[in-house]
XYZ file of N, CA and C in Angstrom:
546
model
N 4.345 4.362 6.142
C 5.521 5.031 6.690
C 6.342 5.697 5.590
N 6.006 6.082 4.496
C 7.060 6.005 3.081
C 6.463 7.526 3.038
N 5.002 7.857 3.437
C 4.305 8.988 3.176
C 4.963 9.912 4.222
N 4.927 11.456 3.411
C 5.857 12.325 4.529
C 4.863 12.925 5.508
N 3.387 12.692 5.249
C 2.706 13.466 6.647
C 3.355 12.211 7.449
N 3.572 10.880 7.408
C 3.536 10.565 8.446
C 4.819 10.300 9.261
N 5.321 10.841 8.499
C 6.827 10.904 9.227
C 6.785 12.581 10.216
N 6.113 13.103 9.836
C 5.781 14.730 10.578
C 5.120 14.106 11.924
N 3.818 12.753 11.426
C 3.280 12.391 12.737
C 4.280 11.979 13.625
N 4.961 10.900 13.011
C 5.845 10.659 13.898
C 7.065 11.502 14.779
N 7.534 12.256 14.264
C 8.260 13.439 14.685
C 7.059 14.169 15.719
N 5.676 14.074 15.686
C 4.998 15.539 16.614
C 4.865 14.433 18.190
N 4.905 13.125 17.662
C 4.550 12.211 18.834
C 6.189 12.127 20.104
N 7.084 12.192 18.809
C 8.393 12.830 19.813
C 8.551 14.324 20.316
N 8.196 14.777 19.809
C 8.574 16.729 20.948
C 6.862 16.817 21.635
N 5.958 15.762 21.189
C 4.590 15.845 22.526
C 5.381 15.249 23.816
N 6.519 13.959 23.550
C 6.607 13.358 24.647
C 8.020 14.239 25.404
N 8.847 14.946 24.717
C 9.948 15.657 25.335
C 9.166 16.887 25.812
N 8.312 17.400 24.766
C 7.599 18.552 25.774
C 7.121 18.405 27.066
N 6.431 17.159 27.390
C 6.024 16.497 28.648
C 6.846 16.588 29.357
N 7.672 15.681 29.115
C 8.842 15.887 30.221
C 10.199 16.630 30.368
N 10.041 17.817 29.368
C 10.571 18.996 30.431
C 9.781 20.128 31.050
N 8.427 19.791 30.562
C 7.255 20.701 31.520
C 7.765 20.157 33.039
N 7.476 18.985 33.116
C 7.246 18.113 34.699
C 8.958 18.757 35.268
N 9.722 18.832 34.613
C 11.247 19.052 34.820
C 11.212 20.412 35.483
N 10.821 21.317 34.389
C 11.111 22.246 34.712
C 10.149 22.744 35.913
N 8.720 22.193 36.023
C 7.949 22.621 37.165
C 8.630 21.923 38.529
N 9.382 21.021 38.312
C 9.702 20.776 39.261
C 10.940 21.335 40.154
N 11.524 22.270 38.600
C 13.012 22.868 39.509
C 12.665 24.483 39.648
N 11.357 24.854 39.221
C 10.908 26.538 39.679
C 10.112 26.375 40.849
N 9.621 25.236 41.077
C 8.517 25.224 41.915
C 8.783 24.531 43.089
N 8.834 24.625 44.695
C 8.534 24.653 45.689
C 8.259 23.437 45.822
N 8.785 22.389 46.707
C 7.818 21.249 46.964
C 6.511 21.814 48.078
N 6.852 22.643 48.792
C 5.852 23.415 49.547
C 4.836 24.126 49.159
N 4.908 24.677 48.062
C 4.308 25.956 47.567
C 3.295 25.031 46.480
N 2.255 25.606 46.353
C 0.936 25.158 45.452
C 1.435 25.991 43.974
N 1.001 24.864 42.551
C 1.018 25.744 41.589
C -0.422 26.443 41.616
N -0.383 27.452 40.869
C -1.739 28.041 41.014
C -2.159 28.279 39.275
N -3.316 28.228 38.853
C -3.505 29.301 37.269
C -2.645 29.669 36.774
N -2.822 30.705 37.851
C -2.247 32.186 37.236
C -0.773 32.465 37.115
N 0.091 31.537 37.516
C 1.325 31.204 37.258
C 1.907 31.052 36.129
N 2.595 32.154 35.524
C 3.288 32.330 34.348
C 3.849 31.281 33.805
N 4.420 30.478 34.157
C 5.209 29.487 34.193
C 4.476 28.079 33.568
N 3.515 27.919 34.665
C 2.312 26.817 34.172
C 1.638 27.655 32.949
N 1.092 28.287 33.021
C 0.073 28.679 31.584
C 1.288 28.664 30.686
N 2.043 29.365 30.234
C 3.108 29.267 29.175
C 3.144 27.755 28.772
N 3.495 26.646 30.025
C 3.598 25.510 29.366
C 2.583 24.933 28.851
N 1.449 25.133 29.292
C 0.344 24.696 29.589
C -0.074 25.072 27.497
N -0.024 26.218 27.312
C -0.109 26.357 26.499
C 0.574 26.055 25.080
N 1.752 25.924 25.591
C 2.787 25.447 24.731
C 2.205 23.795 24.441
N 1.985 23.068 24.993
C 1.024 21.949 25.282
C -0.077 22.206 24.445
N -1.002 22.685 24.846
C -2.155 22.980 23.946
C -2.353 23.053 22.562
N -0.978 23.840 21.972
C -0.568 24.165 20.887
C -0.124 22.890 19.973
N 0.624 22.313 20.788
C 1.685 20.980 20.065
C 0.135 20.130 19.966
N -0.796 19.778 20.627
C -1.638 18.766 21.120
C -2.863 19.238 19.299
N -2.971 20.612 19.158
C -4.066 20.832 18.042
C -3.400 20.274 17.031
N -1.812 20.734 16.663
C -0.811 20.032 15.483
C -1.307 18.954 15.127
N -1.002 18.341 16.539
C -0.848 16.639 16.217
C -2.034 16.572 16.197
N -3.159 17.164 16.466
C -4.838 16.427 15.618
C -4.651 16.531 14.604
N -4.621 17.730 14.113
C -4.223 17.992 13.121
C -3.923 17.335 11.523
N -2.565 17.168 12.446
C -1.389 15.914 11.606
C -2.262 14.348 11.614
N -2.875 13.822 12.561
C -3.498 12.556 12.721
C -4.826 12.323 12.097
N -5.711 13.643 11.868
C -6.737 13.706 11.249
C -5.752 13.897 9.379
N -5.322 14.353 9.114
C -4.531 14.119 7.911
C -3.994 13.308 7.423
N -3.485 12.156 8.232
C -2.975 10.926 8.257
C -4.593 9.603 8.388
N -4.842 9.917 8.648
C -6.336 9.134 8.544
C -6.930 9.114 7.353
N -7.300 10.190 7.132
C -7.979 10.652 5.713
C -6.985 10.365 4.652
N -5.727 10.608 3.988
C -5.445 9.830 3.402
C -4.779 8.298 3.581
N -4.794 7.654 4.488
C -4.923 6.004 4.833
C -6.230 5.820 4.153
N -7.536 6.136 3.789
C -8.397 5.948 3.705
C -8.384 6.346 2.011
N -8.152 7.244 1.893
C -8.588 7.453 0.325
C -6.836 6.461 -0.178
N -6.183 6.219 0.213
C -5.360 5.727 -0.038
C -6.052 4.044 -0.144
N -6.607 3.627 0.438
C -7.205 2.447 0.598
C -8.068 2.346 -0.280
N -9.245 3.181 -0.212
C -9.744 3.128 -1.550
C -9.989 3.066 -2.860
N -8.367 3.680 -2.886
C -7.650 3.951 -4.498
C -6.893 2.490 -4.675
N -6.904 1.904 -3.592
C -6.211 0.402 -4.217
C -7.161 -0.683 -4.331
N -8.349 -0.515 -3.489
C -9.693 -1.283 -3.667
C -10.073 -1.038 -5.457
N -9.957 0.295 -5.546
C -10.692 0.665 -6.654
C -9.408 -0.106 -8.128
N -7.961 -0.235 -7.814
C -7.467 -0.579 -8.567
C -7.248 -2.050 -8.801
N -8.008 -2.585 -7.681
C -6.906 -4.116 -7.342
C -8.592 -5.431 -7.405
N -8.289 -6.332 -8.028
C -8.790 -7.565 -7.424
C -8.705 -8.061 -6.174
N -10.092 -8.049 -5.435
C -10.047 -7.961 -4.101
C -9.795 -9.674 -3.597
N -9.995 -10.700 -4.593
C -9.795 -11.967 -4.513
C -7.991 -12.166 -4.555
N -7.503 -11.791 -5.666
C -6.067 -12.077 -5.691
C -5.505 -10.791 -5.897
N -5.703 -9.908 -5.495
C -4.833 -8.912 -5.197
C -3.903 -8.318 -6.234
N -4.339 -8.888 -7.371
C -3.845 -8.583 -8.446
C -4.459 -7.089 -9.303
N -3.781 -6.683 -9.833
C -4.545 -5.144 -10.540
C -5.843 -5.785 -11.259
N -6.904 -4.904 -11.580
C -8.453 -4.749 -12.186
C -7.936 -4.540 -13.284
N -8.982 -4.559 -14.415
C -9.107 -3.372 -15.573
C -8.575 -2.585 -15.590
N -9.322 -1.692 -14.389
C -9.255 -0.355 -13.893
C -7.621 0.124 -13.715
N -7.385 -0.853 -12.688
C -5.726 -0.560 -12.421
C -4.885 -0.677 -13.695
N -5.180 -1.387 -14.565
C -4.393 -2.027 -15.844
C -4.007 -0.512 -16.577
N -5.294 -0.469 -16.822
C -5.485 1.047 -17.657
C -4.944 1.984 -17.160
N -5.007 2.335 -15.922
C -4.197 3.454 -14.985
C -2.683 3.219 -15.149
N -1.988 1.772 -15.176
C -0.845 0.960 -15.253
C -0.269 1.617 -16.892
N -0.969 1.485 -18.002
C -0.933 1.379 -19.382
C -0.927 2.882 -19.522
N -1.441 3.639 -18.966
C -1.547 5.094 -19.642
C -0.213 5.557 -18.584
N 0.354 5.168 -17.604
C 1.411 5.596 -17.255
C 2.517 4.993 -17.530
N 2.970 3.779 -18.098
C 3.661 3.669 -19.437
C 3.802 4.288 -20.595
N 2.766 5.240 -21.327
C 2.652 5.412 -22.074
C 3.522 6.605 -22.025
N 3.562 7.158 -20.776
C 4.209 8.831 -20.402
C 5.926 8.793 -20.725
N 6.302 7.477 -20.528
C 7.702 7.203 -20.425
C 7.977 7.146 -21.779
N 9.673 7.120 -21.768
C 10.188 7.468 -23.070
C 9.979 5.793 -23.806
N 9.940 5.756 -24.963
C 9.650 4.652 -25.423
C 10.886 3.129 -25.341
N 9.942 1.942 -25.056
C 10.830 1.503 -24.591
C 10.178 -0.139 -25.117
N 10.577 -1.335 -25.469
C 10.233 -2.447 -25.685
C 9.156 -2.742 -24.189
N 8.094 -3.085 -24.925
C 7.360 -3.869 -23.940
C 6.543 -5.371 -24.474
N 6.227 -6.111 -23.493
C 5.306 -6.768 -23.772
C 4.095 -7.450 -22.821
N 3.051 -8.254 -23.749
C 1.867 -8.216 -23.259
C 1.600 -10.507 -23.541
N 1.312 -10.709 -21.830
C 1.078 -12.471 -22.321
C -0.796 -12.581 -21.664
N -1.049 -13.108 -22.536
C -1.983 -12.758 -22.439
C -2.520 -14.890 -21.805
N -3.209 -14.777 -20.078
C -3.465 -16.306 -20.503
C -4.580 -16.538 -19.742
N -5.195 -17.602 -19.985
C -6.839 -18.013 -19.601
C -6.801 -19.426 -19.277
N -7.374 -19.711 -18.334
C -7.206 -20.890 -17.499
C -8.341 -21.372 -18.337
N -8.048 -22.836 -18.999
C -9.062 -23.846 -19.545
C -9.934 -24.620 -18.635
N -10.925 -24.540 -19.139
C -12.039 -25.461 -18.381
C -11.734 -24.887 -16.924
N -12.143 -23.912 -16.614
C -12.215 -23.334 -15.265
C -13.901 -22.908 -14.708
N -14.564 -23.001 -15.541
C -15.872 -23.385 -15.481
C -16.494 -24.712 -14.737
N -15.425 -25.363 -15.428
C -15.838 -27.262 -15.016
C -15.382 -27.070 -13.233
N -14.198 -26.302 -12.930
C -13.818 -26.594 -11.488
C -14.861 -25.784 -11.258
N -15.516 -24.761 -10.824
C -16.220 -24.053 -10.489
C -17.668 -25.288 -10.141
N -18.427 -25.265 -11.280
C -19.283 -26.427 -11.427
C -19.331 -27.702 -10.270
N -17.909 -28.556 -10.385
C -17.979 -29.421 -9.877
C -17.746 -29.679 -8.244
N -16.465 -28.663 -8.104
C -16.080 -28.827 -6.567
C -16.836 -27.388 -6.183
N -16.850 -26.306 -6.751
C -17.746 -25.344 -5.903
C -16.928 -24.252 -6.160
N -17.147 -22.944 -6.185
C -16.890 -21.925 -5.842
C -15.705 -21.122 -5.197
N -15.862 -21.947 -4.377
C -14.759 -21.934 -2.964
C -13.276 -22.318 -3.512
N -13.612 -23.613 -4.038
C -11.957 -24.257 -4.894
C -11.913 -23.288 -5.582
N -12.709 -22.589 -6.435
C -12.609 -22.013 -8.069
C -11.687 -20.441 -7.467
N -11.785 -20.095 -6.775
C -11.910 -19.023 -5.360
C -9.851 -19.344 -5.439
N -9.909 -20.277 -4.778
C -8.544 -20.913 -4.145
C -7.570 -20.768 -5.408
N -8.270 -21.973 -6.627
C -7.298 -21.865 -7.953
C -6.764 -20.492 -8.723
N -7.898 -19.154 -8.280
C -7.367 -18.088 -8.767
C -6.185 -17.747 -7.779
N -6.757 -17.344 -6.772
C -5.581 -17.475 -5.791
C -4.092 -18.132 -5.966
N -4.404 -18.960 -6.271
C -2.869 -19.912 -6.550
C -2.378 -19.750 -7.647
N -2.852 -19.612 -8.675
C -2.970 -18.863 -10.368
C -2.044 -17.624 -10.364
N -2.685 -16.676 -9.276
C -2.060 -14.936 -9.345
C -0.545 -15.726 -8.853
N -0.403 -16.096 -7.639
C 0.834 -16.162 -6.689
C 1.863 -16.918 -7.799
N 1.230 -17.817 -8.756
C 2.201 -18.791 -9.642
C 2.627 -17.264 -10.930
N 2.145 -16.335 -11.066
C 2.195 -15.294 -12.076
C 3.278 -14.517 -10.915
N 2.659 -14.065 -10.214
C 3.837 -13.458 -9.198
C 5.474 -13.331 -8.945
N 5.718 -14.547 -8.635
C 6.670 -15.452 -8.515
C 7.212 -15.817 -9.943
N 6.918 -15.875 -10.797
C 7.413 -16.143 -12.171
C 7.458 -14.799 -13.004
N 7.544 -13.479 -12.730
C 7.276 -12.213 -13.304
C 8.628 -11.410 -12.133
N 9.291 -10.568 -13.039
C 10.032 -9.643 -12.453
C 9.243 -8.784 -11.414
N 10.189 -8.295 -10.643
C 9.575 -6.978 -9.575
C 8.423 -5.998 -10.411
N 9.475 -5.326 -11.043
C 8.692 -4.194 -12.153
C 7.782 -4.465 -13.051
N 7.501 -5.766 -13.278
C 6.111 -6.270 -14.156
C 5.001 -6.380 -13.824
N 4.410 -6.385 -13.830
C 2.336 -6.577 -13.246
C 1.449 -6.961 -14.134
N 0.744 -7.803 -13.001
C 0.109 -9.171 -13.292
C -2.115 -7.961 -13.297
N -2.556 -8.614 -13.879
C -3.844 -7.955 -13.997
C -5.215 -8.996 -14.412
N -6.034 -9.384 -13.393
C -7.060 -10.260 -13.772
C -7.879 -9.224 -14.166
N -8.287 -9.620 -15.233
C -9.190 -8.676 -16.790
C -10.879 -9.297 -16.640
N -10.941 -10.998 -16.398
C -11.913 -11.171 -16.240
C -11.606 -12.374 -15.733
N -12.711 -13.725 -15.813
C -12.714 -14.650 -14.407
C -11.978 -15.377 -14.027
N -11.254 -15.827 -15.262
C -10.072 -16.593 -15.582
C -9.047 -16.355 -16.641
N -9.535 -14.564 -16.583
C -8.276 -14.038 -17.771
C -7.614 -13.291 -17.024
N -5.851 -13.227 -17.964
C -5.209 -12.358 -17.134
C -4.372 -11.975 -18.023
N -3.834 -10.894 -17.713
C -2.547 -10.482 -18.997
C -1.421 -9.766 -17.916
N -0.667 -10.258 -18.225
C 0.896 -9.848 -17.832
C 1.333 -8.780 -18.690
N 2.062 -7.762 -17.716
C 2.615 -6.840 -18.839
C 4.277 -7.128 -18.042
N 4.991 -6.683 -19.407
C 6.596 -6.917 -19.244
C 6.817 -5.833 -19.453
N 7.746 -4.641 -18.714
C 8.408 -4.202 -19.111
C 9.676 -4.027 -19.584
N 10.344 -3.131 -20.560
C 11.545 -3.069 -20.581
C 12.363 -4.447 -21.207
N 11.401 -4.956 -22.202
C 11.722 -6.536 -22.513
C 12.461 -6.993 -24.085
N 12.604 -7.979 -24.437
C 12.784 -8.081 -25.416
C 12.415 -9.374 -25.611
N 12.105 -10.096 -27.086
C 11.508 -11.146 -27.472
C 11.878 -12.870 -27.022
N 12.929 -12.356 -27.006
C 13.497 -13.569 -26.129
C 13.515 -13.731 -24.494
N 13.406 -12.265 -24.004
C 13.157 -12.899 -22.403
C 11.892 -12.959 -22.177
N 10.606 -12.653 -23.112
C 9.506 -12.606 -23.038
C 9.006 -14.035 -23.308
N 9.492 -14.831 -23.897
C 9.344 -16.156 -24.638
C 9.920 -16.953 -23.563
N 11.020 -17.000 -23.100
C 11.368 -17.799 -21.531
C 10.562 -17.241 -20.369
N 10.155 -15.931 -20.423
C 9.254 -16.185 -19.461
C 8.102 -16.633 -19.234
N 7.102 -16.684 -21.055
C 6.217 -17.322 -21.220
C 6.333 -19.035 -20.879
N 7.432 -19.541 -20.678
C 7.423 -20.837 -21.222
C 7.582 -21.036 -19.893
N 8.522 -20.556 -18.764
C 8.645 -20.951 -17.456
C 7.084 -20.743 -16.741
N 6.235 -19.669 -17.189
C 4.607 -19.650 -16.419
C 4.287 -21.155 -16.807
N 4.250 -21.514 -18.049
C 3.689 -22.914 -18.388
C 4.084 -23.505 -17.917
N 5.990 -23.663 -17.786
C 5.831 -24.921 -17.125
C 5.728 -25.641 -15.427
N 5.486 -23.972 -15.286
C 5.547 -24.075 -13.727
C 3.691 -24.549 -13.457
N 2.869 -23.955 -14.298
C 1.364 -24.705 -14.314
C 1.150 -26.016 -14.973
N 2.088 -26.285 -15.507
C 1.921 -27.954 -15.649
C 2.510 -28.880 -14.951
C-alpha cells in the first residue's frame, strides 16, 4: 500500500464503483420504466463505453500491480534468509554499498557465531538447529535499533551493522546481545 501504482489501483476501484452507479442512476431517470433500452441508444453506448474504458485502466493498473508484487517479492527472496528473515550476503552487500553513498558517518560492525552449533544440529536434529537460528535472529532483532540490520553471512554467522554509532553505544549494545543469550 506505500507503492503509488497502488494507490491509483485503489482510486480506479472507486470511480469503477461510482461510475456504476450513476450509469444505473442516470438510466434510470432518462429512461422509461415502459420503454426498452435498445443498442443503439446514445445514452447506453456512451456509458457503456465510458465503462469499457475505466474497466481496460484498471487491467491495466492490476496487471502492473501484480508484476511488481512479484518482482518485488523476488528482490526480497533474493536479499533475505528465507529461514530467519534476516538479510543474505547478498542483501548485506546491497545494505553496505548503500551506506557507502551517504555522507560519512560513524558506523559499526559485531560480528557473532554461535559455538558448538554443530553439536545441536548433530544431536537433536536439524529441525531444533532450524528453531535456534530462528530464535538467534529475533534475540538480534529486539536488541538492535530500528535503523540497524541484522545479516546471516553463513550457518551460524552473523554480523550486525550499527549505524550512526559511536564506541560506547556499540559496546552496550554488544554486551546487552550477550547478556540477553546467556
Amino acid at each position: 500500500s506505500k507503492l503509488k501504482i497502488d494507490r491509483y489501483l485503489k482510486r480506479l476501484i472507486y470511480i469503477v464503483a461510482i461510475i456504476a452507479l450513476c450509469r444505473a442512476i442516470v438510466l434510470s431517470l432518462f429512461v422509461d420504466v415502459h420503454e426498452q433500452i435498445s443498442r443503439d441508444d446514445i445514452l447506453w453506448a456512451s456509458t457503456q463505453l465510458l465503462i469499457l474504458l475505466v474497466d481496460l485502466i484498471f487491467l491495466g493498473i492490476f496487471i502492473g500491480c501484480s508484476i511488481q508484487d512479484v518482482v518485488l517479492g523476488l528482490k526480497s527472496d533474493r536479499n533475505h534468509d528465507h529461514l530467519t528473515g534476516l538479510m543474505n550476503r547478498r542483501g548485506l552487500k546491497e545494505h553496505l554499498q548503500q551506506m557507502s553513498k551517504r555522507p560519512i558517518s560513524h558506523h559499526a560492525l559485531l560480528l557473532a557465531d554461535l559455538d558448538y552449533f554443530k553439536n545441536i544440529n548433530d544431536r537433536y536434529g536439524h529441525h531444533i538447529g532450524d528453531l535456534v537460528l530462528q530464535h538467534t535472529s529475533r534475540i538480534f532483532r529486539e536488541n538492535i535499533r530500528k535503523y540497524d540490520r541484522v545479516a546471516r553471512i553463513g550457518g551460524e554467522e552473523f554480523i550486525i551493522v550499527l549505524n550512526d554509532t559511536n564506541y560506547e553505544t556499540t559496546l552496550n549494545m554488544a554486551e546487552r546481545i550477550r547478556m540477553t543469550f546467556e
